[in-house]
Structures are given as C-alpha cells and as structure tokens.
Amino acid sequence: MPRTANIIAVFSVVRKAALHVSESRAPGERDHFSISALSYDTLLRQVLYIDMGKLVRLELYNFKSYKGHHVLQIRDSYFTSVIGPNGSGKSNSMDAISFVLGIKSSHLRSAHLRDLVYRGRVLRTSTINGDGSATNGVNGNAQGNEGFEDEAVQSGTQERHDPKSAWVTAVYEDDAGDEQFWKRTITNQGVSEYRINDRVVTAQQYNEALESENILIKARNFLVFQGDVEAIASQSPRDLTRLIEQISGSLEYKAEYERLKEAQDKALDTQNYNLHRRRGINSELKQYEEQKREAENYSKKADERDQAIVTHILWKLYHFQRTIEESGAEITKHQEELKEHRRNIEKYERGLDEAKKEQTRAGKEVAKVEKIIKSKEKEVEVKENSLVPVAEKIDISRNSVARCEKRVAEISKERDGHSASVKQSLKDLKVVEKAQAQWENERKKLAEQEGRQLSDADVQQYNRLRAEVNKRTAADQAKVDNLSRQQKADEETVNSLKSKVDSAEWQSQKLETELSEIDEHKTDATAQIKEISREISSKKKAYNEQTSERLRLDQIRTEKNEQLQEVLIKLLEAEDGRKQNEKDVRLRNTVSDMKRMFPGVKGRVSELCKPIEKRYSVAVSTVLGRNFDAVIVENEKTAIDCIQYLRDQRRGQATFIPLDTIQWTASSSNLKGTRGTRMAIDTINYDSSLERAVAYVCGNAVICDDLSTAKHVCWEKRNDVKAVTLDGSIIHKGGNMTGGYSGKQDTRRWEDAEVENLRKLKDKLVADLSTLPEPRRGATEEETLQGELTGLEQKLAYAKEEAKALERNQISKRKELAHVQEQLEGARPKYREKLGELENSKRYLEELEGAVSEIQDEVFAEFCQRLGYDNIRVYEAQQGSVQQEAAQKNLEFSTQKSRLQSRIKYEEQQLQETKSRIKRLEDQIKQDQALIQELEAEQESTQNELDTLNAEIDQLTEQLERQKAKHTQKAEKVNEQRREVQKRSKNVDSTLRAITASESERQLSAAGRYTLLRRCKLEDISIPLTEESAPIDQLPIDEVVQTDPDAMEVDEDQEASVLQPSNIQDYGIEIDFEDLDEDLQEVQGNNDKTEDELLNKIKALNAELDQMAPNMRAMERVSAAKGRLATTDKDYEDARKRAAKAKEAFTQVKEKRFELFDKAFSHISEQIGPIYKDLTKDPVNLPMGGQAYLDMEDSDEPYLDGIKYHAMPPLKRFRDMEHLSGGEKTMAALALLFAVHSYQPSPFFVLDEVDAALDNANVAKIANYIRDHAGPGMQFIVISLKTGLFQGSEALVGIYRDQGANTSKALTLDLRKYQ
C-alpha cells in the first residue's frame, strides 16, 4: 500500500502539470506535453492495477436460452464485444455474468431464480417419406426464455424432459496468472449453490471472495444493465447521492447513523428537559422558603388572634351560663306563688273552657255551611257559563236551518222550471212523431191514387231511349249523380250544424240566466261574511282587552308572588337555614350514585374545597364560578364512564375534571408580598391529592381586599391575572369588569335590621295581593266572549262554505258557458261555410241538369208526345218525386226529433243536479235540527240543575244565618266567662309576667350560648371543656333555638307549662372557665366597654393577619420541592452522561460516513470533468469538448441532501439535465458511470447496449474512449448492435440461434489478427 500511495502522489503532480500545459496552448497546437489528463489517469490505473486479473471465459449450462453446456471465450482480450441479432440470446449472456457474480433475480428479467433454468418445449416435426408424404413426429428439442414463441403439445402422450438445474461458471485469471472458477448453481426449485474452485461456500463467503477482487455486488461497479444509462441520466440529486453512498460504502453506516442520531437527539431532549425541571424547581424552592417564613409569622399571629377569640367567647359563655342559672331560680320561686293564686280561680277557668269549646263547635258549623255554600255557588257559576255557548250554538244552528230552507225553496223553483221544460219537450217530441206517422199514411194513399202503368212496348222503348240518353250523357250524368249525392250529404251536414248552433244558443241563454242568479246569491253571501267578520273583530277586540287585563293582573300577581317567595326564602336563610332546589338535590344524588358505581369519583368541587376563613366565601364562590358544581374524578376513563352513565340514565349534564389529564400552570410569584392580595388557591382548604384540580379551577385568580387593590394589581402593575374582590367584583384579564349584587346562597348572611325589613316587605306584598281582583271574575267574562266568538266563527264558517259552494257552482257554470260558446263559435263558421258550399253545388248541378235535359228532350220528344207528357222528366218526376219528397220530409222530422231529444237530455241533467243539491241541503237541515234538539235538551237539563242548586243555596243561606246567630250567642257567653276570670286573675297576671320575663331572659341566654357554641363548631374554635363534657362536635347545627320573648307567653289555661322552668338543652357540653381571668368573671356580660376592648383586640390582630397574606401550604411544599430537586439533580446528571456518550458514538459514525463519502465524491468530482471532456471532444471540430461537474447541496453532511450533476455539451450554453437531448443525456450519464467506476474499479466492466440512444458520431467517441482505456486493470465487455462500437474491439463474441437444437450458441473471433 505505501508503494501505491507514492505512485498516486507522483501521477497526481504529473496530471496537474499536463492540464496546465494543455490549457495554456492554442487550440490544435500539439507536442509531447499535450497528452490529456485522462491519459494520465489511464496510465495511473494501469500502473496501479497492473497486477489485477481479468475474465477469461464464461461457461453456461442450461441457463435461460442456452441448452446444455456452452462456453463464451474472452481469453486475453481487454475490449470484447458481444453481438448477435435480436432474440438470439446475447442479453442472456449479460444475465449469466450478473447471475454468477451474485446479482439478485429481480435484476435478471426474472421474477424467481427458478425461472433462470432452461425450460424446453416439445416441437412438432414432419418426416418426408419416400412416396412424398409427410409423417408427424415429436422433437424433444427445447428453447430458452428469450426471443422464442412457445408451441403447445397436441398429443397427450408426448412428454417434456426439462433440466432440473442450471449453472454458470466464470473463469477468472488473477494477477498471478492462476485461474479461479466461480460457479453458481440454481435448481428448478429456486435453490442456489455457490462454489469457488469446485469448493462449496456460503453466499457470504462467495461475496467476500468477489470483494477481495474489488467486485462489489451491492454497488454493482462491474456492470451497467440495459436501461441503466437512461435511469442515471434522469435520476434526482438524492438518487445520485445514494449511488455515491453505495460506491463509497458509506451507505452501510446509514442505519447506524440514523439510530445513533435519534438516540443523541432523544438524550439531548431528556437532558434539556431535566435541566429546565431543575431550574424550575430551584426557583420554586426559593419561593416556597420565603413563603414558609411568612407562614410561620402568620401562624404566630393567628394563634394570638385565636386566643383572643377564645377569651371573648369564654367571657360571653360564662355570663350566659350565670344568667341561665339565676333566671331558673327566679322562675321556681314565682311558680310557687302562682300555684296559690290559681287555686282561687280554677272554677271560673273551667267554665271559660266549656264556653270556649261550645264557641269552637259553633264556629266549625258556620265554617262548614259556608264551605258548602261556596261549593254550590261555584257549581252554579260553572253551569251558567256552560249555558252561554249552548245558547249560541242553538242560535247558529237555527240560522243555518233558515238559510238552508231558503236555499231549498230557491233551488226547488229552479227544479220545477227544469221539470216543466222536460215535460214540454217530451210533449213536442210526441207531436212531431205523430205528425211524421200521419204524413207517412197520407203519402202512401197518394201514391196509390196517382200511380200509372205503362205497356211492355212503352217500357221497352223507354229503356232503349234511356240507354241512348245514358250513352250520350254518360259523363254529365255521372257528374250529376255525384253532385246529387254530395248535395244530399251536404244538406244533412248543414241541417246537423244548424241544429247544433240552435241548441248551443239555447244552452248559452240558459246558462247566462243561471249565472246571473248565482251572482245575486254570491253578493248576498259576501255581504253576510263581511257583517259577521266585523262582528267577530269587535268581539275579538273586547276579548283581547279582557285577556290583556287579566294577563296584566296575572303578571302583577305572579311578580308579587315571586317577590313574596323570594322574601320568604331570604327569611329562612336569615335563620341560618339553606334552601336547596330540586336541581341541587338531583345533582347531589347523581354524584352520590356515581361514587358508588365508579371508585374514581372524588366528589363536587364545592364539597371538596372550603374557604380558610368565612370572609373569603363570596370571593372563592366567584372564582370557582361555573366549576362550583364540577365533579373531580381520578382519570379520563372514569370521566368518560360517568358521562356515558349520565347519557344512558338521562340524568342531565355535568362537568368532569380528570386529575391525570387536566392541564394547569403554576401560579406566579410576582404578587407575593403585595398588600391586601393573595392567590385564590391559598385561601382554600383542600386535600393535597386534589391540588391539580383546585389549581385548574382557580387558575391565576387572585383575591383582593377591595376594588382599588384589584385595579392596582391588574392595571398599574399590569399583571396578567383575574382579580376578585371580597365582595365578588371581578377584573378580568382582558380589562373588562364584573360587579354588583351576588346572590350566592352559601355566602349570604343577614342582620336583624334586614330581617325586620324583609318582614315588612312580606306584609306589604300580602296586602297588595289581597287588593287584586279575583281572577275567576275576569275568566267568566272571557268565557262568555269566547262562547260568542265560537258561535260567530261557526256562523262565519257556514257562510264561507256557502260562498265557496256558490263560487264553485259559478266557476262550473262559467266553464260550461265557455264550452258552449266555444262550440257555438266553432259551429257557426262551419255552418256558414257548408251552407255556401251547398248553394254553389246547387248552381253547378242546375247547369249540368240543364245540359242533360236538352239531350233528354231531344231523344224522348216522340215518346213524350205520344204518352202525353211535356218531357221525360215529368214522367220520371212523377215516379221519383214521391221518394224524394219522402226523404226530405224524413230529414226534417229527424232534425226536429234530434233537437228535442238533446234539449230533453240537458234538462234532465239539470233537473237531476238540482235534486242532488236539494237532497244535500235537506240532509244538512236534518243534522242541524237534530243538533238543536240535543242542545235544547242539554240546555233544559242544565237549567233544571241550576234551579236545584239555587234552591239548595237558599236553604243553606237560611241555615247559615241560624248558625251565625248561635255562634254569636256562644261568643257572648265566652266573653262573660272571661270577664269573671279576669276579675280574679290580677295576681296571676303579675306573677306570669314575672315568670315570662325570667323565662325570656333565660331563653335569650340559652340562645346566645348555643349561637356561640355553634360558631365554635363551624369556625373550628377550640374552647376549654371539662373532662365530663361531651365533645363540641356533637352540637347539632340545624337546631332551632327560640329567641323571641313573646314566644314564652302562656295562656291562663296552660297550667302545666308554667309549673316548671323550660328545659334548656346544653347537649352535654360543659365549659371549663378556669382559664378565664377573675376580672372578666366579675364584669357583667352586658358591659359594652369590655365587649369593645375584646373585639378591638381581635380586630387589630385580624388586620395584621390580612396584611400578611401567607401561603399556609408552603411548609409542606418546601420539603416536597427539596425531594423533587434531589431526584431531578440525579436525573439530570444521568441524562447528561447519556447525552455525552450518545454524542460521542454518533460523532464517530458520522465522521466515518463523511470520510467514506467525501473520499468517493472528491475522486468522482475530479474525474467527471476530464472524462466528459474526453467523451465529447472532437480533435477537428470540438477540440475542447464539453464541461461537467458535481455540486453538493450540503457540504457538512452531503449524504443527507442531494448532489446535482451539471453537464454542458460543446458549443452549448448551460441547461438543466432534463432539457438535454437523448444522446446528450446518454453521454453525460456514461461520463458519470466511468467516473464512478474509476473510484473502485473492478477488473472488468460489462456494458449492455449503452449506445442505444446515440448517433454514429457519439458511438465512435464511446468506442475511442473504451479502446483508449482498455488494457490491464480495465477489461471492457460490451453488448452492442452498433457497428461503430464493436468494429473497434479486440474480440467479438457472436451469439446466434440454432433453431434445430432450440438453443443459443456462441462463437469467438479475435480481431487483433486483422487490425
């Protein structure tokens, strides 16, 4: 290797010198220094690889189209061309070289390796017999895969004998002159076997042996397949990068490079993550340590404040207890006095009790009768209201019956007119039929009287003369006959049209008369509809006014009731009660059910979080906002299960906060130390496991003492927070403000003055409600108007229905009239036209008959004279006029009968229609009359019930008067008895007042004691208790203690309730007053000065605490932060070491990959220019050649990006590769291939038809290049069809097809003998 390096260095210097000299001389000027740099490269290659081997021959056995054993001799030629016609199998030789050198089957034009085994076919052959006939036979020859057509075997007995395996052996002569045999075998099952010098080796050993000779299978540096040149010319920059990576061997490091790079990036990310965590925890730790000191100072002040509160409470409790005991003793003393006084008045009190009982019984009787009377009056009112719509319906039904009867009378007149018309038409039809029969009889008699008989001779003469006349007048007579027939048909048509016109005119007049009558009825109906509509509008207006007034009163009543309800709720809240609506109860039950079903449900935010002090209640409620009733759950799955449960059970909606996925940010420490400000989360007590959820619902909200502090925090200091004041006002992040009255029930507290105001407001609302009119009175008037409106609307509906019927009838009549007029307009022109045609036909017929008559007179002159006729027509008329007259008469009769029958049919239709209309109206009348009878029966029944109820009310009223008089007597007796008792109860009253006063004072003290104890329990104030005392937790929160002095007022007959003092419930709580100063024990409990001193001390301590605003959870957070910091430091150190190790490993692989790639790229980049110039230059026309170079897009890591290949053909400007012609692309691609091959050249280079897209000039340049560079260390094997390429080679291997043997064969010719 040192020798090789020295040789490369020497030749590099010589090459640069040669290039310098060559560039400095004029074009065409040559000397011994003008040899090209490429020649030096060739010389260098020959020096370096002088000892490299060469491919001597190729042996094939049953490979593709080569049946049996074949040898392709290359011998010592360094430029060998493989030629042959298309389909001969020359490309299979290329596949054989590729196969034996380990190339995959996908590059050998086969899907599987087993397809490379020769597969024959059975050919049908014929043998020529001696007699000239042919005998079919079977030839067992077979063919290969390329260029042949398969023939099917026709006989079922014919068999194939395909080979089971194939092999290719490449005989390679190494630098020592020894031959090496590389053999690869494949079976028809696709199994490969590798041998080197007849020794079986593995595929890896086989590849290593080839690589030792610089034959790189992965890079394929020894061959160029057919089509590779075009692919290389059109490849992208990244494809070129991959090609160089394959050649350089850097591709082998790609997977490790990517793996180590990913590991390095991951390690760096982990390191940065831990670094940021450590910094954040350090900052957090400093903040918590500062907060810890503040919390410790705050705790000391809080203890002092709590002790002051305990002292104040003990002082109050001590004096409450003393008052209770002293008042109890006083009550006992007065009770003894009261017993003596009561014994003196027991007799009178018993009389008073009896009188009161009798008065009560009489009062109950009065109330009972009054209740019955009210019930009866309500029934009467309902019955009277029900009579209104019934009467209205009766009136409407009667009006409907009257209208229908009127309409029936009108239609009956119309029916009678149609009936009379039908009768008259039938009578006229009978008259016509009778006249027709009479005329028939007269015609028969006249014919019998006027009939004449001719002799046979006269008849013969008449016939002969008639034949002569017919002969002479044949043409005119034919016209006369035709015209006569046509005239008769026209007359019938004219008569028919005249009848149709007459009938249409009569129907038109009739329909116009009916339309006029319908218009009159329609006008009356329209006027009636308008009148009813006006009346309905008036009633609706009155109804709407009445309804509006009722709604207004209802609205006032509703508003008053709502206000009253709100006041009552507030009064309940003032007594420390809490009103829970149905929704809250339902939500609480739902959450409770979910807790039982899903273990991960924690509860509602409002249940799990409490303000640390009462004064923060409003602010905390405002901060929680819509999350006040949100449900905290363990994880997202539990939230999804709960949502599905709510959906399945239809139990409403709820918001869920999963602890594992909720996102939140730590609160800012910028506000710490700001006077009157604290973070919202620091004002809430909660379990540490819920910190994420509480931090989420609180966000970055802060609680300020007042609005000015909030403005200072948000606007002056420009903190991006939501500020909430203690009274619930909000300054949002965007600067908008929310404030006003907050109606949260859990934060509302009331004073005695407010309670008194609420009671006054309640009394006022009750008085206002009592002054409003009864809603039933307005409802009665509305029902009356509603009934009238219903009747009018029904009446309007009937009128509209009648108007619609008239409208439909009018439309029908108009359509019928239009149809009749249309028929009339169509019939009149036809009638006039046919009448004119008939008159013209008559005139023309008269002319023809005149001509015929002249001839007849001439022929029949002697015949008529002899028989006494004026002319022959008289004779014939006598015989034929009778028939003609009969036909005319029959036509007239038929026309009259047809017209009469049409009129009868029309009148009968109209008659039937009027009868149907009358029938419908009569049915409607029957329905209305039946409805009237039902309504009258209902009205009568209701009226009877009303009479009965009124009679009962009269009787009950008399009974009520008697009961009231009796009650009055009983009341007078009670008053008399009470006066007797009062005369003797003055001493009792004074004693009772003393007892009441003592009991009131005792109850007030008990209530005060309970209130203080309740406060201690709610606010968790610890007061000293005796050892026998029950714990303060047993104190019931919802117990109601009577504090109103009037509540102890006792009636004179309740002796048992005043014999002993009322029982004061102490709940087993005994307070230890030893810690209370004796001075405070001596001071009276109602001493305002002492009260103010104690309260002022508490207030001062609270003010100092408010100014401090500490984070009470800072102590536990400091220890937690220190633990996290230690863990994070360890994680960071481990991550840093892993990152350094990953970076070192990645850098090594990166440098190795870059070194291999850069070495190959530098070599190829240096070679591409001279090679392209050598390929494109022409010593005469283009001595300078073209230019080509490589440009990498990323110089740091070129294998990650593309490499652009630029080529500029001679005498052309620079253009992109895709804009070059096919030949120019091929030359550029070949230059790149030769440059790549020069980096790690194999001993031989196989090119498969790389000249396919080149013209002859470029083919000659390729041939010259190969010829110049062929030699030791550079053996070229070219498959080509171009003469310009293979004629300059040293040897030719000819491939041909032996059709008889169905195989490809090879011949070798050494051309050096002939050069």
Short mmCIF file of C-alpha atoms in Angstrom, two decimals, residues 593-895:
data_model
loop_
_atom_site.label_atom_id
_atom_site.label_comp_id
_atom_site.label_asym_id
_atom_site.label_seq_id
_atom_site.Cartn_x
_atom_site.Cartn_y
_atom_site.Cartn_z
CA ASP A 593 -74.74 7.26 42.84
CA MET A 594 -71.65 7.73 40.65
CA LYS A 595 -69.40 7.48 43.72
CA ARG A 596 -70.89 4.09 44.48
CA MET A 597 -70.59 2.88 40.89
CA PHE A 598 -67.20 4.36 39.92
CA PRO A 599 -64.43 4.28 42.58
CA GLY A 600 -62.52 7.10 40.87
CA VAL A 601 -65.21 9.75 41.54
CA LYS A 602 -63.99 12.15 44.26
CA GLY A 603 -66.98 14.49 44.52
CA ARG A 604 -68.03 18.02 43.63
CA VAL A 605 -65.62 20.95 43.89
CA SER A 606 -67.97 22.71 46.31
CA GLU A 607 -67.89 19.66 48.59
CA LEU A 608 -64.13 19.08 48.46
CA CYS A 609 -62.95 22.70 48.86
CA LYS A 610 -63.73 25.16 51.66
CA PRO A 611 -62.50 28.74 52.27
CA ILE A 612 -59.95 29.02 55.08
CA GLU A 613 -61.94 31.94 56.50
CA LYS A 614 -65.57 32.98 56.26
CA ARG A 615 -64.73 36.37 54.77
CA TYR A 616 -63.37 34.68 51.66
CA SER A 617 -66.62 32.81 50.95
CA VAL A 618 -68.03 35.25 48.39
CA ALA A 619 -64.69 35.69 46.62
CA VAL A 620 -63.98 31.94 46.46
CA SER A 621 -67.50 31.24 45.16
CA THR A 622 -66.93 33.85 42.44
CA VAL A 623 -63.54 32.37 41.50
CA LEU A 624 -64.97 28.87 41.22
CA GLY A 625 -67.80 30.20 39.03
CA ARG A 626 -69.12 27.57 36.63
CA ASN A 627 -66.78 24.96 38.17
CA PHE A 628 -68.55 25.26 41.57
CA ASP A 629 -70.53 22.07 40.84
CA ALA A 630 -67.91 20.38 38.64
CA VAL A 631 -67.08 16.78 39.56
CA ILE A 632 -63.46 15.77 40.24
CA VAL A 633 -62.55 12.26 39.03
CA GLU A 634 -59.38 10.16 39.17
CA ASN A 635 -58.70 9.82 35.44
CA GLU A 636 -60.09 10.44 31.99
CA LYS A 637 -61.57 6.93 31.70
CA THR A 638 -63.67 7.48 34.82
CA ALA A 639 -64.92 10.80 33.35
CA ILE A 640 -65.92 9.06 30.10
CA ASP A 641 -67.72 6.30 32.05
CA CYS A 642 -69.60 8.89 34.12
CA ILE A 643 -70.66 10.81 31.01
CA GLN A 644 -71.92 7.60 29.42
CA TYR A 645 -73.82 6.82 32.65
CA LEU A 646 -75.49 10.24 32.63
CA ARG A 647 -76.43 9.78 28.98
CA ASP A 648 -77.82 6.28 29.48
CA GLN A 649 -79.78 7.19 32.63
CA ARG A 650 -80.90 10.60 31.23
CA ARG A 651 -79.79 12.31 34.44
CA GLY A 652 -78.71 15.63 32.99
CA GLN A 653 -75.23 17.02 32.34
CA ALA A 654 -72.18 17.65 34.47
CA THR A 655 -68.62 18.92 34.07
CA PHE A 656 -65.82 16.48 34.97
CA ILE A 657 -62.21 17.33 35.91
CA PRO A 658 -59.88 14.30 35.45
CA LEU A 659 -56.79 14.57 37.65
CA ASP A 660 -54.49 12.72 35.24
CA THR A 661 -55.07 14.81 32.09
CA ILE A 662 -56.10 18.25 33.33
CA GLN A 663 -53.65 20.96 32.27
CA TRP A 664 -52.65 23.76 34.67
CA THR A 665 -49.80 26.18 35.20
CA ALA A 666 -48.12 27.09 38.47
CA SER A 667 -49.22 30.38 39.98
CA SER A 668 -46.96 33.39 39.55
CA SER A 669 -44.87 34.57 42.49
CA ASN A 670 -44.85 38.21 41.37
CA LEU A 671 -47.81 39.03 43.62
CA LYS A 672 -46.32 37.65 46.80
CA GLY A 673 -45.93 40.39 49.41
CA THR A 674 -48.45 42.74 47.75
CA ARG A 675 -50.58 44.27 50.48
CA GLY A 676 -54.20 43.13 50.51
CA THR A 677 -53.63 40.49 47.80
CA ARG A 678 -53.33 36.70 47.91
CA MET A 679 -53.59 33.89 45.37
CA ALA A 680 -57.05 32.32 45.28
CA ILE A 681 -55.66 28.82 45.74
CA ASP A 682 -54.04 29.92 49.03
CA THR A 683 -57.44 30.87 50.50
CA ILE A 684 -58.89 27.36 50.08
CA ASN A 685 -58.56 24.27 52.24
CA TYR A 686 -58.34 21.06 50.20
CA ASP A 687 -56.71 17.66 50.20
CA SER A 688 -53.22 17.57 48.65
CA SER A 689 -54.28 14.83 46.19
CA LEU A 690 -56.69 17.33 44.60
CA GLU A 691 -54.09 20.05 44.03
CA ARG A 692 -54.14 19.73 40.22
CA ALA A 693 -57.92 20.12 40.06
CA VAL A 694 -58.00 23.04 42.51
CA ALA A 695 -55.15 24.74 40.65
CA TYR A 696 -57.10 24.30 37.41
CA VAL A 697 -60.38 25.80 38.71
CA CYS A 698 -58.57 28.69 40.44
CA GLY A 699 -56.21 29.38 37.56
CA ASN A 700 -54.23 32.55 38.09
CA ALA A 701 -57.02 34.29 40.01
CA VAL A 702 -56.08 36.49 42.96
CA ILE A 703 -58.29 37.72 45.80
CA CYS A 704 -58.02 41.37 46.75
CA ASP A 705 -59.44 43.17 49.77
CA ASP A 706 -61.15 45.86 47.72
CA LEU A 707 -61.58 47.12 44.17
CA SER A 708 -58.77 49.71 44.40
CA THR A 709 -56.27 46.97 45.26
CA ALA A 710 -57.55 44.91 42.34
CA LYS A 711 -57.11 47.87 39.98
CA HIS A 712 -53.59 48.41 41.28
CA VAL A 713 -52.70 44.75 40.65
CA CYS A 714 -54.22 44.49 37.17
CA TRP A 715 -53.79 47.93 35.64
CA GLU A 716 -50.87 49.59 37.36
CA LYS A 717 -48.64 46.54 37.81
CA ARG A 718 -50.01 45.03 34.57
CA ASN A 719 -50.25 41.51 35.94
CA ASP A 720 -52.00 39.05 33.64
CA VAL A 721 -54.39 37.73 36.28
CA LYS A 722 -58.10 37.72 37.15
CA ALA A 723 -58.63 39.81 40.28
CA VAL A 724 -61.65 39.09 42.54
CA THR A 725 -62.58 41.31 45.49
CA LEU A 726 -64.06 40.12 48.78
CA ASP A 727 -67.50 41.38 47.73
CA GLY A 728 -67.39 39.41 44.44
CA SER A 729 -66.36 42.12 41.95
CA ILE A 730 -64.08 40.90 39.12
CA ILE A 731 -61.43 42.49 36.89
CA HIS A 732 -60.84 40.05 34.01
CA LYS A 733 -57.62 39.52 32.07
CA GLY A 734 -58.96 41.49 29.12
CA GLY A 735 -59.64 44.51 31.34
CA ASN A 736 -63.44 44.16 31.50
CA MET A 737 -65.09 44.30 34.93
CA THR A 738 -67.96 42.41 36.53
CA GLY A 739 -69.63 43.55 39.74
CA GLY A 740 -72.84 44.19 41.57
CA TYR A 741 -75.04 42.12 43.84
CA SER A 742 -74.08 38.48 44.35
CA GLY A 743 -76.91 36.11 45.13
CA LYS A 744 -74.96 33.04 46.22
CA GLN A 745 -76.90 31.29 48.99
CA ASP A 746 -73.87 29.78 50.62
CA THR A 747 -72.32 33.21 51.25
CA ARG A 748 -75.33 35.18 52.35
CA ARG A 749 -75.63 36.42 55.96
CA TRP A 750 -78.27 38.73 57.33
CA GLU A 751 -78.56 41.22 60.19
CA ASP A 752 -81.61 41.84 62.44
CA ALA A 753 -82.45 45.11 60.66
CA GLU A 754 -82.54 43.35 57.33
CA VAL A 755 -84.78 40.66 58.75
CA GLU A 756 -87.22 43.31 60.02
CA ASN A 757 -87.26 45.00 56.61
CA LEU A 758 -87.96 41.66 54.99
CA ARG A 759 -90.92 41.07 57.30
CA LYS A 760 -92.37 44.48 56.48
CA LEU A 761 -91.90 43.79 52.78
CA LYS A 762 -93.66 40.46 53.23
CA ASP A 763 -96.68 42.13 54.89
CA LYS A 764 -96.85 44.74 52.13
CA LEU A 765 -96.75 42.05 49.39
CA VAL A 766 -99.52 40.07 51.12
CA ALA A 767 -101.66 43.25 51.36
CA ASP A 768 -101.06 44.03 47.67
CA LEU A 769 -102.08 40.53 46.67
CA SER A 770 -105.29 40.77 48.69
CA THR A 771 -106.31 44.01 46.90
CA LEU A 772 -106.06 42.42 43.45
CA PRO A 773 -109.45 41.33 41.98
CA GLU A 774 -110.41 37.68 41.93
CA PRO A 775 -109.13 36.01 38.75
CA ARG A 776 -112.33 33.98 38.38
CA ARG A 777 -114.49 37.02 37.61
CA GLY A 778 -112.41 38.01 34.60
CA ALA A 779 -112.29 34.39 33.49
CA THR A 780 -116.11 34.25 33.45
CA GLU A 781 -116.36 37.27 31.15
CA GLU A 782 -113.66 35.79 28.93
CA GLU A 783 -115.55 32.51 28.70
CA THR A 784 -118.74 34.39 27.69
CA LEU A 785 -116.86 36.28 24.96
CA GLN A 786 -115.15 33.06 23.95
CA GLY A 787 -118.52 31.34 23.54
CA GLU A 788 -119.87 34.22 21.44
CA LEU A 789 -116.73 34.19 19.31
CA THR A 790 -117.05 30.46 18.80
CA GLY A 791 -120.65 30.85 17.61
CA LEU A 792 -119.73 33.70 15.26
CA GLU A 793 -116.78 31.78 13.89
CA GLN A 794 -119.02 28.79 13.18
CA LYS A 795 -121.54 31.09 11.55
CA LEU A 796 -118.73 32.65 9.50
CA ALA A 797 -117.51 29.18 8.53
CA TYR A 798 -121.02 28.26 7.32
CA ALA A 799 -121.25 31.49 5.34
CA LYS A 800 -117.83 31.00 3.81
CA GLU A 801 -118.67 27.41 2.94
CA GLU A 802 -121.86 28.61 1.21
CA ALA A 803 -119.86 31.30 -0.61
CA LYS A 804 -117.32 28.69 -1.68
CA ALA A 805 -120.11 26.43 -2.93
CA LEU A 806 -121.57 29.34 -4.91
CA GLU A 807 -118.09 30.12 -6.18
CA ARG A 808 -117.58 26.51 -7.28
CA ASN A 809 -121.04 26.47 -8.90
CA GLN A 810 -120.29 29.79 -10.61
CA ILE A 811 -116.95 28.52 -11.89
CA SER A 812 -118.57 25.33 -13.13
CA LYS A 813 -121.32 27.29 -14.90
CA ARG A 814 -118.82 29.67 -16.42
CA LYS A 815 -116.72 26.78 -17.68
CA GLU A 816 -119.87 25.18 -19.08
CA LEU A 817 -120.89 28.50 -20.71
CA ALA A 818 -117.40 28.97 -22.10
CA HIS A 819 -117.51 25.44 -23.51
CA VAL A 820 -120.95 26.06 -25.06
CA GLN A 821 -119.83 29.39 -26.52
CA GLU A 822 -116.68 27.76 -27.83
CA GLN A 823 -118.79 25.09 -29.52
CA LEU A 824 -121.10 27.80 -30.85
CA GLU A 825 -118.19 29.84 -32.19
CA GLY A 826 -116.79 26.71 -33.84
CA ALA A 827 -120.11 25.56 -35.26
CA ARG A 828 -121.28 28.91 -36.79
CA PRO A 829 -118.36 29.30 -39.27
CA LYS A 830 -118.67 25.66 -40.27
CA TYR A 831 -122.41 26.12 -40.77
CA ARG A 832 -121.91 29.20 -42.95
CA GLU A 833 -119.15 27.51 -44.91
CA LYS A 834 -121.18 24.36 -45.56
CA LEU A 835 -124.24 26.46 -46.46
CA GLY A 836 -122.18 28.39 -49.08
CA GLU A 837 -120.75 25.16 -50.47
CA LEU A 838 -124.26 23.74 -50.73
CA GLU A 839 -125.54 26.77 -52.67
CA ASN A 840 -122.59 26.62 -55.10
CA SER A 841 -123.15 22.90 -55.57
CA LYS A 842 -126.83 23.54 -56.33
CA ARG A 843 -126.00 26.12 -59.02
CA TYR A 844 -123.46 23.83 -60.70
CA LEU A 845 -125.92 20.93 -60.51
CA GLU A 846 -128.61 23.02 -62.21
CA GLU A 847 -126.23 23.76 -65.10
CA LEU A 848 -125.37 20.09 -65.57
CA GLU A 849 -129.01 19.04 -65.29
CA GLY A 850 -129.92 21.64 -67.97
CA ALA A 851 -127.40 20.12 -70.38
CA VAL A 852 -128.67 16.62 -69.68
CA SER A 853 -132.29 17.83 -70.05
CA GLU A 854 -131.67 19.14 -73.56
CA ILE A 855 -130.39 15.77 -74.68
CA GLN A 856 -133.26 14.01 -72.91
CA ASP A 857 -135.83 16.30 -74.63
CA GLU A 858 -134.26 15.53 -77.97
CA VAL A 859 -134.29 11.74 -77.54
CA PHE A 860 -137.61 11.42 -75.71
CA ALA A 861 -139.56 14.01 -77.81
CA GLU A 862 -141.69 11.50 -79.76
CA PHE A 863 -142.10 9.23 -76.66
CA CYS A 864 -143.39 12.07 -74.51
CA GLN A 865 -145.64 13.44 -77.20
CA ARG A 866 -147.26 10.02 -77.71
CA LEU A 867 -147.81 9.42 -74.00
CA GLY A 868 -148.94 12.98 -73.24
CA TYR A 869 -146.01 14.19 -71.08
CA ASP A 870 -144.39 17.56 -71.51
CA ASN A 871 -140.98 15.97 -71.21
CA ILE A 872 -139.42 12.83 -69.88
CA ARG A 873 -138.54 14.50 -66.60
CA VAL A 874 -142.22 14.96 -65.81
CA TYR A 875 -142.67 11.24 -66.24
CA GLU A 876 -139.69 10.41 -64.17
CA ALA A 877 -140.61 13.07 -61.57
CA GLN A 878 -143.95 11.54 -61.23
CA GLN A 879 -142.27 8.27 -60.49
CA GLY A 880 -139.37 9.65 -58.36
CA SER A 881 -140.68 12.82 -56.68
CA VAL A 882 -142.59 10.78 -54.24
CA GLN A 883 -139.40 9.16 -52.95
CA GLN A 884 -137.53 12.45 -52.93
CA GLU A 885 -140.32 14.22 -51.07
CA ALA A 886 -140.41 11.38 -48.59
CA ALA A 887 -136.67 11.64 -47.95
CA GLN A 888 -136.90 15.38 -47.43
CA LYS A 889 -139.77 15.03 -45.02
CA ASN A 890 -137.97 12.29 -43.09
CA LEU A 891 -134.92 14.53 -42.80
CA GLU A 892 -136.98 17.37 -41.37
CA PHE A 893 -138.66 15.10 -38.88
CA SER A 894 -135.30 13.60 -37.81
CA THR A 895 -133.80 17.06 -37.28
#
